[in-house]
Coordinates of C-alpha atoms and ligand atoms in Angstrom, one line a residue:
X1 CA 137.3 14.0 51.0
X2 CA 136.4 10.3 50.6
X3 CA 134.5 9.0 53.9
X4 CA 134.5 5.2 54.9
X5 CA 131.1 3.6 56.9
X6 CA 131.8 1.2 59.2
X7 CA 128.6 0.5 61.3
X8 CA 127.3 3.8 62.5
X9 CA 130.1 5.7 62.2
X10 CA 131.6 7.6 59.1
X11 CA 135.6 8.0 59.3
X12 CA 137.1 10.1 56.6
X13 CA 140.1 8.3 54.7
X14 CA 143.2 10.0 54.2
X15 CA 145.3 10.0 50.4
X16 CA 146.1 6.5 50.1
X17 CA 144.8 4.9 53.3
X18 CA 143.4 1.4 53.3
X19 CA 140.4 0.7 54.9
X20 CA 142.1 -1.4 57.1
X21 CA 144.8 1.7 58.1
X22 CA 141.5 4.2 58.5
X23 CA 139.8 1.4 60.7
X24 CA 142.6 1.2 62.6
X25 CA 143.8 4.8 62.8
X26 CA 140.0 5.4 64.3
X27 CA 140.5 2.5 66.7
X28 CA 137.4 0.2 64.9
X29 CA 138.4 -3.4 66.9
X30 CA 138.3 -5.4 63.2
X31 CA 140.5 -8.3 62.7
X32 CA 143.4 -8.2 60.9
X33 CA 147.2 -9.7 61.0
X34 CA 149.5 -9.1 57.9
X35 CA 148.7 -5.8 56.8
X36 CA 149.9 -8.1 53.6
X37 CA 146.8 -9.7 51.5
X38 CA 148.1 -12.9 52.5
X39 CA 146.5 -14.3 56.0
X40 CA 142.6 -13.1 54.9
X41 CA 141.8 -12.3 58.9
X42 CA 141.0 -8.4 57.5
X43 CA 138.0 -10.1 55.5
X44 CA 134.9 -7.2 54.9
X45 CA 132.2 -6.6 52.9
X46 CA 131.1 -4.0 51.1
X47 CA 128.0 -3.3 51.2
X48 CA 127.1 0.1 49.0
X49 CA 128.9 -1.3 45.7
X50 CA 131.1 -3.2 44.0
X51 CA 134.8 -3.7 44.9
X52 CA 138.0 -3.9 42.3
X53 CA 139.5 -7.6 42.1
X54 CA 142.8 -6.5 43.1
X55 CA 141.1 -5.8 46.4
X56 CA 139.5 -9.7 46.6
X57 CA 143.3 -12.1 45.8
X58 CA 142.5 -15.6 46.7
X59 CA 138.7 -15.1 47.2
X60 CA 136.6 -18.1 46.2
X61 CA 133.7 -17.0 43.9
X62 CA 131.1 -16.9 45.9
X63 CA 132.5 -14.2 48.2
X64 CA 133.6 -12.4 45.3
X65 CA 130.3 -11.8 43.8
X66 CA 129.0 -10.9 47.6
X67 CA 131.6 -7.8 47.3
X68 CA 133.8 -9.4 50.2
X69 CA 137.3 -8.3 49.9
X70 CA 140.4 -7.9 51.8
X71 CA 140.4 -4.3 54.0
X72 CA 144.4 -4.2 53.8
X73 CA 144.1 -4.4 50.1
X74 CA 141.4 -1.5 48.8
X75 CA 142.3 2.3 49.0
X76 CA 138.6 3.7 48.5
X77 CA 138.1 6.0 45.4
X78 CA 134.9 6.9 46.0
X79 CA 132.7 6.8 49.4
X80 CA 132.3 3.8 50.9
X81 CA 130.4 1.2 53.5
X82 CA 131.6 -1.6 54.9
X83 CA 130.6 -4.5 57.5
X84 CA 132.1 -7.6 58.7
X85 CA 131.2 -10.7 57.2
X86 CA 128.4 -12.5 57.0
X87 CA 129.6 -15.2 60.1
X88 CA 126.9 -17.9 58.9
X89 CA 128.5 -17.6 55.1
X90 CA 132.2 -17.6 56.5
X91 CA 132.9 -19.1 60.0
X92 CA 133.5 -22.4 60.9
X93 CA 132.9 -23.7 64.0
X94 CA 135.6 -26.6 65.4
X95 CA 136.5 -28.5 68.6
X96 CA 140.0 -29.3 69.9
X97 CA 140.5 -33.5 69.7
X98 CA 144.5 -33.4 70.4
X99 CA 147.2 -31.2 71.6
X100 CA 150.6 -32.3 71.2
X101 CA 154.1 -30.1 71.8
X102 CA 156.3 -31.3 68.9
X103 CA 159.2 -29.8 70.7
X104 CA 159.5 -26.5 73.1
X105 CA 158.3 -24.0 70.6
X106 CA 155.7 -26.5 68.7
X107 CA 152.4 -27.6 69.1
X108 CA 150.6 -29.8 66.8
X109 CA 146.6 -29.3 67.1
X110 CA 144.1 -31.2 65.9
X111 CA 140.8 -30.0 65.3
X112 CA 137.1 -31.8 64.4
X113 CA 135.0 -29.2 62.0
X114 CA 131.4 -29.2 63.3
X115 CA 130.3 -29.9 59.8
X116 CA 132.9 -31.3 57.3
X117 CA 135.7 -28.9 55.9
X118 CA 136.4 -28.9 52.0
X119 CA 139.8 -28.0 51.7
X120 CA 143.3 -29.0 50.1
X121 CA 146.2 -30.3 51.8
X122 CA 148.8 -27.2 52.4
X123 CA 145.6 -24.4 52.5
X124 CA 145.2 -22.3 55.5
X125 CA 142.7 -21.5 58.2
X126 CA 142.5 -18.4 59.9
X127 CA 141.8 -19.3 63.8
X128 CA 139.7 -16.9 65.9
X129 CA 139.9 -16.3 69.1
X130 CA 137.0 -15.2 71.5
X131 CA 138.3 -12.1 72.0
X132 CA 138.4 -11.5 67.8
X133 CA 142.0 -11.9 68.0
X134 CA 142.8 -14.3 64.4
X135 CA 146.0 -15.9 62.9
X136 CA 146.6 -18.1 59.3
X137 CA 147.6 -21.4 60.2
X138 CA 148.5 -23.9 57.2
X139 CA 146.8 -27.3 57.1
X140 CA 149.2 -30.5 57.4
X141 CA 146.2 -32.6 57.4
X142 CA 144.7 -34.5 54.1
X143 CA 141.1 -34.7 53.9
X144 CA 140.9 -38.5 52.1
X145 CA 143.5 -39.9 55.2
X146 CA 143.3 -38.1 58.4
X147 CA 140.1 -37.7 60.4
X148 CA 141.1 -34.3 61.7
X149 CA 142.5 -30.8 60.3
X150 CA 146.2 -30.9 61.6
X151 CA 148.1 -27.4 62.1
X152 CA 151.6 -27.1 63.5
X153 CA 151.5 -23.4 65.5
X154 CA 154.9 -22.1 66.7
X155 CA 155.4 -20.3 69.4
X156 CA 157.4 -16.8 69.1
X157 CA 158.0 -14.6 71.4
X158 CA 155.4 -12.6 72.9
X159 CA 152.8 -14.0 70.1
X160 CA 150.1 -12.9 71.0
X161 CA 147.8 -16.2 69.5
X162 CA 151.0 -18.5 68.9
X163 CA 151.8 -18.5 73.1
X164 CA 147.8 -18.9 73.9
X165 CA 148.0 -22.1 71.7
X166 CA 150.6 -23.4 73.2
X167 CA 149.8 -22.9 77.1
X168 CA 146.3 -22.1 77.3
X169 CA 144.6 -24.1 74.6
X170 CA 142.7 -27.1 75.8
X171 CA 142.0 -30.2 74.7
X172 CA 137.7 -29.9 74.3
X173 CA 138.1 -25.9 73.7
X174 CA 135.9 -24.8 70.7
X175 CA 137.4 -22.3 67.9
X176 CA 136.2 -20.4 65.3
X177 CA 137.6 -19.9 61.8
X178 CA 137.6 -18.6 58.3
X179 CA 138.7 -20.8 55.3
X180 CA 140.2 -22.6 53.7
X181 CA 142.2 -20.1 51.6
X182 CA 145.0 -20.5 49.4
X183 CA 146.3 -22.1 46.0
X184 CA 149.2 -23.6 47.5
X185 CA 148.4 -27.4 47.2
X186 CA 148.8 -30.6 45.3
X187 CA 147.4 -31.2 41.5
X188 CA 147.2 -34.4 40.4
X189 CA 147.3 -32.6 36.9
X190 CA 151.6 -34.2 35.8
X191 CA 151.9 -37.5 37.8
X192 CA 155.9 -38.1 35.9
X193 CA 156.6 -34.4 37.1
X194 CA 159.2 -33.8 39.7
X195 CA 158.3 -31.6 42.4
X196 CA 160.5 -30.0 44.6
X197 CA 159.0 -28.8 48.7
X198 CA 160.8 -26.1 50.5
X199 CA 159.9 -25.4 53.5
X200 CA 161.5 -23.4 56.8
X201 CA 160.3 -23.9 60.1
X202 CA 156.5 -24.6 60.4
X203 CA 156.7 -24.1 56.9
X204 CA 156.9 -28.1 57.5
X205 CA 153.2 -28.3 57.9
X206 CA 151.3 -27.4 54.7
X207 CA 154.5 -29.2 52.9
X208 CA 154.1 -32.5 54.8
X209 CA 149.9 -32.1 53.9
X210 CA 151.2 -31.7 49.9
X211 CA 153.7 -34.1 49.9
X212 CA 151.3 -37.2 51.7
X213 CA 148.4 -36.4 49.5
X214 CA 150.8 -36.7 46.5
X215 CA 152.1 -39.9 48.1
X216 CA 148.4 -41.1 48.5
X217 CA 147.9 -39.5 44.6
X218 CA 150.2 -42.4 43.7
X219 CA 152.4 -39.6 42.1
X220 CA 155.2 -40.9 40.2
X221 CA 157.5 -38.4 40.2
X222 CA 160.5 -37.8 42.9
X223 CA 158.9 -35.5 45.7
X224 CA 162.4 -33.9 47.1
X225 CA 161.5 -32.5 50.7
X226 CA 164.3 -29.8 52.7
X227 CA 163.3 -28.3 55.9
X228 CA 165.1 -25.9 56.8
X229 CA 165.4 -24.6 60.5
X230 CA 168.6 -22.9 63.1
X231 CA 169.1 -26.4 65.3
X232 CA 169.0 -29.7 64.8
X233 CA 166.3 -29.9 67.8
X234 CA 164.2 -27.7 65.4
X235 CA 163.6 -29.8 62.9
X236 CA 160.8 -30.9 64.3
X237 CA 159.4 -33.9 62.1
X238 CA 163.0 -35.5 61.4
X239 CA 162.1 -39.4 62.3
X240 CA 158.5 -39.5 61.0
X241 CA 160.3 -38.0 57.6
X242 CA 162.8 -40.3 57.2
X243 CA 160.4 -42.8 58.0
X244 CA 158.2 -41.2 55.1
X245 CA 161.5 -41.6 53.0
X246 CA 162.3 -45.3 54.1
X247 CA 158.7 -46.3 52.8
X248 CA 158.2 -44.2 49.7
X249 CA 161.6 -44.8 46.7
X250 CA 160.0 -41.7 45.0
X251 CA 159.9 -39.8 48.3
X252 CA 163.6 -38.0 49.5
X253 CA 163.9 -35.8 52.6
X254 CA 166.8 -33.3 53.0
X255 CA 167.3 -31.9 56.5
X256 CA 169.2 -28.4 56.9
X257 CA 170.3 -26.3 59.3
X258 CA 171.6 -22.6 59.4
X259 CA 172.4 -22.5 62.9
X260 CA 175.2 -25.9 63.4
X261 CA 177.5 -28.1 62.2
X262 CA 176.4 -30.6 59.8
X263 CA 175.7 -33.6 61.4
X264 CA 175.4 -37.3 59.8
X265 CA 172.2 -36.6 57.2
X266 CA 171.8 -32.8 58.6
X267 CA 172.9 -30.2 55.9
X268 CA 174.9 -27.3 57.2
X269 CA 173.2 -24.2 55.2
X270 CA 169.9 -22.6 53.8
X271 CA 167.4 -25.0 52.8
X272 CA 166.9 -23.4 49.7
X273 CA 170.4 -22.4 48.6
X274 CA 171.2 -26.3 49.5
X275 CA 168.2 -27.5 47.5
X276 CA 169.0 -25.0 44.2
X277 CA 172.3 -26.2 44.2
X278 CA 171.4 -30.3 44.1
X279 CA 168.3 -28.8 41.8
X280 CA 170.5 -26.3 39.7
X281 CA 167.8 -26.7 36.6
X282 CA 164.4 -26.6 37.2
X283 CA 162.8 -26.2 33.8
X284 CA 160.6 -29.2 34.4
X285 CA 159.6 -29.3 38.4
X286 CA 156.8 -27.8 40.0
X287 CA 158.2 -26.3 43.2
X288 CA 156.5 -25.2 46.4
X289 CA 157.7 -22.9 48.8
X290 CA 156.5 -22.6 52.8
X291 CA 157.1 -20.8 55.7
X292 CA 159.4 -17.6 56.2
X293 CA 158.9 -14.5 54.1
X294 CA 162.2 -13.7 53.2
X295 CA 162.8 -16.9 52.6
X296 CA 159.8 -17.7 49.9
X297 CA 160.2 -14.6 48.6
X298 CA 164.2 -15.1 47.7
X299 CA 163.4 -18.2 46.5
X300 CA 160.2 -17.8 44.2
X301 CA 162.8 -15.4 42.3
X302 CA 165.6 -17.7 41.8
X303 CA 163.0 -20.9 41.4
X304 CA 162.0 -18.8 38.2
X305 CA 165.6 -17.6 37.4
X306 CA 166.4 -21.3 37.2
X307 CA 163.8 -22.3 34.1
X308 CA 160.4 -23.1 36.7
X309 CA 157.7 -21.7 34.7
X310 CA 155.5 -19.1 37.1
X311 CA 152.6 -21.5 37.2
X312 CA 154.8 -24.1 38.4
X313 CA 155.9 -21.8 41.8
X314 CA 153.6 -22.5 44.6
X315 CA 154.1 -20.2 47.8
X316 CA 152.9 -19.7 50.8
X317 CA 155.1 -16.8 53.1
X318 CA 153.8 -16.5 56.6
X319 CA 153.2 -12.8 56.2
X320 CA 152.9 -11.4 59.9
X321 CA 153.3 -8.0 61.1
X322 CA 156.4 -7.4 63.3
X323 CA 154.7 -5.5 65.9
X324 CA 158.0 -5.0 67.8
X325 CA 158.6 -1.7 66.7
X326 CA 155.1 -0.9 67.6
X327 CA 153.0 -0.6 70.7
X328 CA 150.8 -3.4 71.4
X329 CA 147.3 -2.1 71.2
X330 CA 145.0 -3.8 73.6
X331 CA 143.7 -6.9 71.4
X332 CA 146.6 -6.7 69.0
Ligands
LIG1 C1 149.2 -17.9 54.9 C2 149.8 -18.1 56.3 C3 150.0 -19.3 56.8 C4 150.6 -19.5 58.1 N1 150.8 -20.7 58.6 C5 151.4 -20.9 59.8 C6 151.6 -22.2 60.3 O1 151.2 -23.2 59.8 N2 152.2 -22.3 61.6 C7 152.7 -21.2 62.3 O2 153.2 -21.3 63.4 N3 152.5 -19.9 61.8 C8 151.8 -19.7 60.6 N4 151.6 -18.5 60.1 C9 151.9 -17.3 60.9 C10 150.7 -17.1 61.9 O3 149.6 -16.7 61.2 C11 151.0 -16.0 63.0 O4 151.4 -14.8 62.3 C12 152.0 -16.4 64.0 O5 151.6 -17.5 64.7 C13 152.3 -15.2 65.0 O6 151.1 -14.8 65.6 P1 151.1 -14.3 67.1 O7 149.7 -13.8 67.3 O8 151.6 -15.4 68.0 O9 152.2 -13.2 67.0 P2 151.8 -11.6 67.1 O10 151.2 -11.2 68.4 O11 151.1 -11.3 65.8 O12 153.3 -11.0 67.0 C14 153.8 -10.7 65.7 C15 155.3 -10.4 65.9 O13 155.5 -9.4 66.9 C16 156.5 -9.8 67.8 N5 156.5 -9.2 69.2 C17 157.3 -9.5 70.1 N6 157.2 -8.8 71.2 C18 156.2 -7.9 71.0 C19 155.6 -6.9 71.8 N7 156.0 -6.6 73.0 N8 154.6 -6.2 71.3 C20 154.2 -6.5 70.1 N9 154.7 -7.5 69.3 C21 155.7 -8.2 69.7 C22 156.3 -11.3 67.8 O14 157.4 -11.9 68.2 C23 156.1 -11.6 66.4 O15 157.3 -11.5 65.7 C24 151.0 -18.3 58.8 C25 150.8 -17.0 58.3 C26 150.2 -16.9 57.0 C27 150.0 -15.5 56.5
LIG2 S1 145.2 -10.1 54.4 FE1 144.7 -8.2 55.3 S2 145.6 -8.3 57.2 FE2 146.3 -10.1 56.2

């Protein structure tokens, strides 16, 4: 029987557990969100040994080496002890400059890093509450133009962190967080090439990050933007996008929606079945894909169906675990 150290108690893993699922199963309070290797919140480190790489995607480096990898992600083979991170090596420390609600369900925060942040436009931050409690939030911000990290957090129902943002966050709060993480950003490696942004809901945030700091990049290809959302009132950046558009030749913005009428400029339809039928071949576009699971995930596979090489896919879902059909645990 394989047994798992976590402080100073020993948990025995089942066949095929994670570390994350043991921790869990023996009610160890460690963060975690996804269950998916994509939001980095179930960030350990081991400290009795090495850890495979297919436990550390996205890692930089340095954590690498450190044996730091993603709970969710490593079914032990072998006994095994574990901490949480290092917070000196990891955790950033930020204050809350602005708070703005976008529309009902949308809050754009701005936050000022305590020491400066080196990060790409469109990466993520993991925020962390007091309490432990931490989310992925994707970075709208670009380092050389805005003074401040900018995320877009929407609300959903009985979110646990996505409500506390957006009625109990104040202006002057300090937060915690892990990051940046994530490879979905702009390289100014193909100024000519085209580059196509899909994006649902706050899927808008790390897209509008990519597509100013290409803008700023002088990038001389079209930059093709569709947001995708259910109403019109969701669409959340419309003016300051067409403004984007009005001031940029190179820069076009497609609005979509699933759940009206087309409207004037406002597609009727899925933003990326709309954009793959005005992009039918894309054999020479880099294309970036944010926000809703199923949506990225349908879409990575037809982006490659249709001639985009796999390098050229950039994707970012918003993994979260649908607790619904579960019972919320007291933190989670
Ligand atoms: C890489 C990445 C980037 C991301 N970027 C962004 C971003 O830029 N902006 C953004 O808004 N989000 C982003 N997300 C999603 C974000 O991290 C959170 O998952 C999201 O805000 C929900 O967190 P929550 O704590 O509010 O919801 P949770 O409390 O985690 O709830 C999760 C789900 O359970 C449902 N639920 C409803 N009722 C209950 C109940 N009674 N008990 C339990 N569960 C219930 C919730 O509705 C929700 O669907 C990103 C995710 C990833 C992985
Ligand atoms: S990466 Fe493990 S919970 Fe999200």
């Amino acid at each position: 029987m394989i047994s798992l150290t976590y402080g100073n108690d020993t948990h025995t893993c089942e066949p095929g557990e994670s570390v994350l699922a043991v921790l869990l199963r023996s009610n160890v309070d460690v963060p975690y969100s996804c269950r998916a290797g994509a939001c980095h919140s179930c960030l350990l480190r081991r400290s009795d040994g090495a850890v495979p790489a297919s436990s550390q995607p996205g890692l930089k480096p340095t954590l690498r080496e450190q044996n730091y990898f993603l709970a969710c992600q490593l079914v032990p083979d072998e006994d095994i002890s574990v901490s949480l991170p290092d917070d000196a090596l990891v955790t950033g420390h930020a204050i809350v400059v602005g708070l703005e609600h976008l529309n009902k369900d949308i809050c754009r925060v701005l936050l000022e890093p305590a020491t400066p942040l080196y990060y790409h436009a469109g990466q993520y931050i993991n925020l962390r509450r007091q309490d432990g409690l931490a989310r992925s939030y994707s970075l709208a911000s670009v380092p050389s133009v805005d003074k401040h990290l900018e995320l877009h957090v929407r609300r959903l129902d009985n979110g646990r962190m996505s409500n506390w943002i957006n009625d109990v966050l104040q202006v002057g709060d300090q937060l915690d967080f892990h990051g940046p993480y994530g490879d979905c950003f702009y390289l100014p490696d193909a100024e000519e090439q085209d580059l196509l942004l899909i994006g649902t809901g706050t899927g808008l945030a790390p897209l509008m990050g990519i597509a100013r700091d290409a803008l700023r990049s002088q990038h001389r290809g079209d930059i093709h933007l569709f947001h995708g959302s259910r109403t019109i009132r969701d669409l959340y950046l419309d003016r300051c996008l067409r403004e984007l558009a009005e001031g940029h030749p190179n820069f076009h913005y497609r609005a979509c929606v699933t759940g009206e009428d087309a409207v004037d400029e406002v597609r009727h339809g899925r933003a990326n079945e709309i954009a793959f039928s005005e992009f039918p071949d894309l054999n020479a576009k880099r294309v970036y894909l944010c926000g809703l699971p199923a949506m990225v995930n349908t879409a990575r596979k037809i982006a490659y169906l249709n001639g985009a090489a796999m390098e050229n896919i950039m994707a970012d879902a918003f993994e979260m675990t649908d607790l619904r059909k579960e019972e919320r645990t007291e933190r989670e």
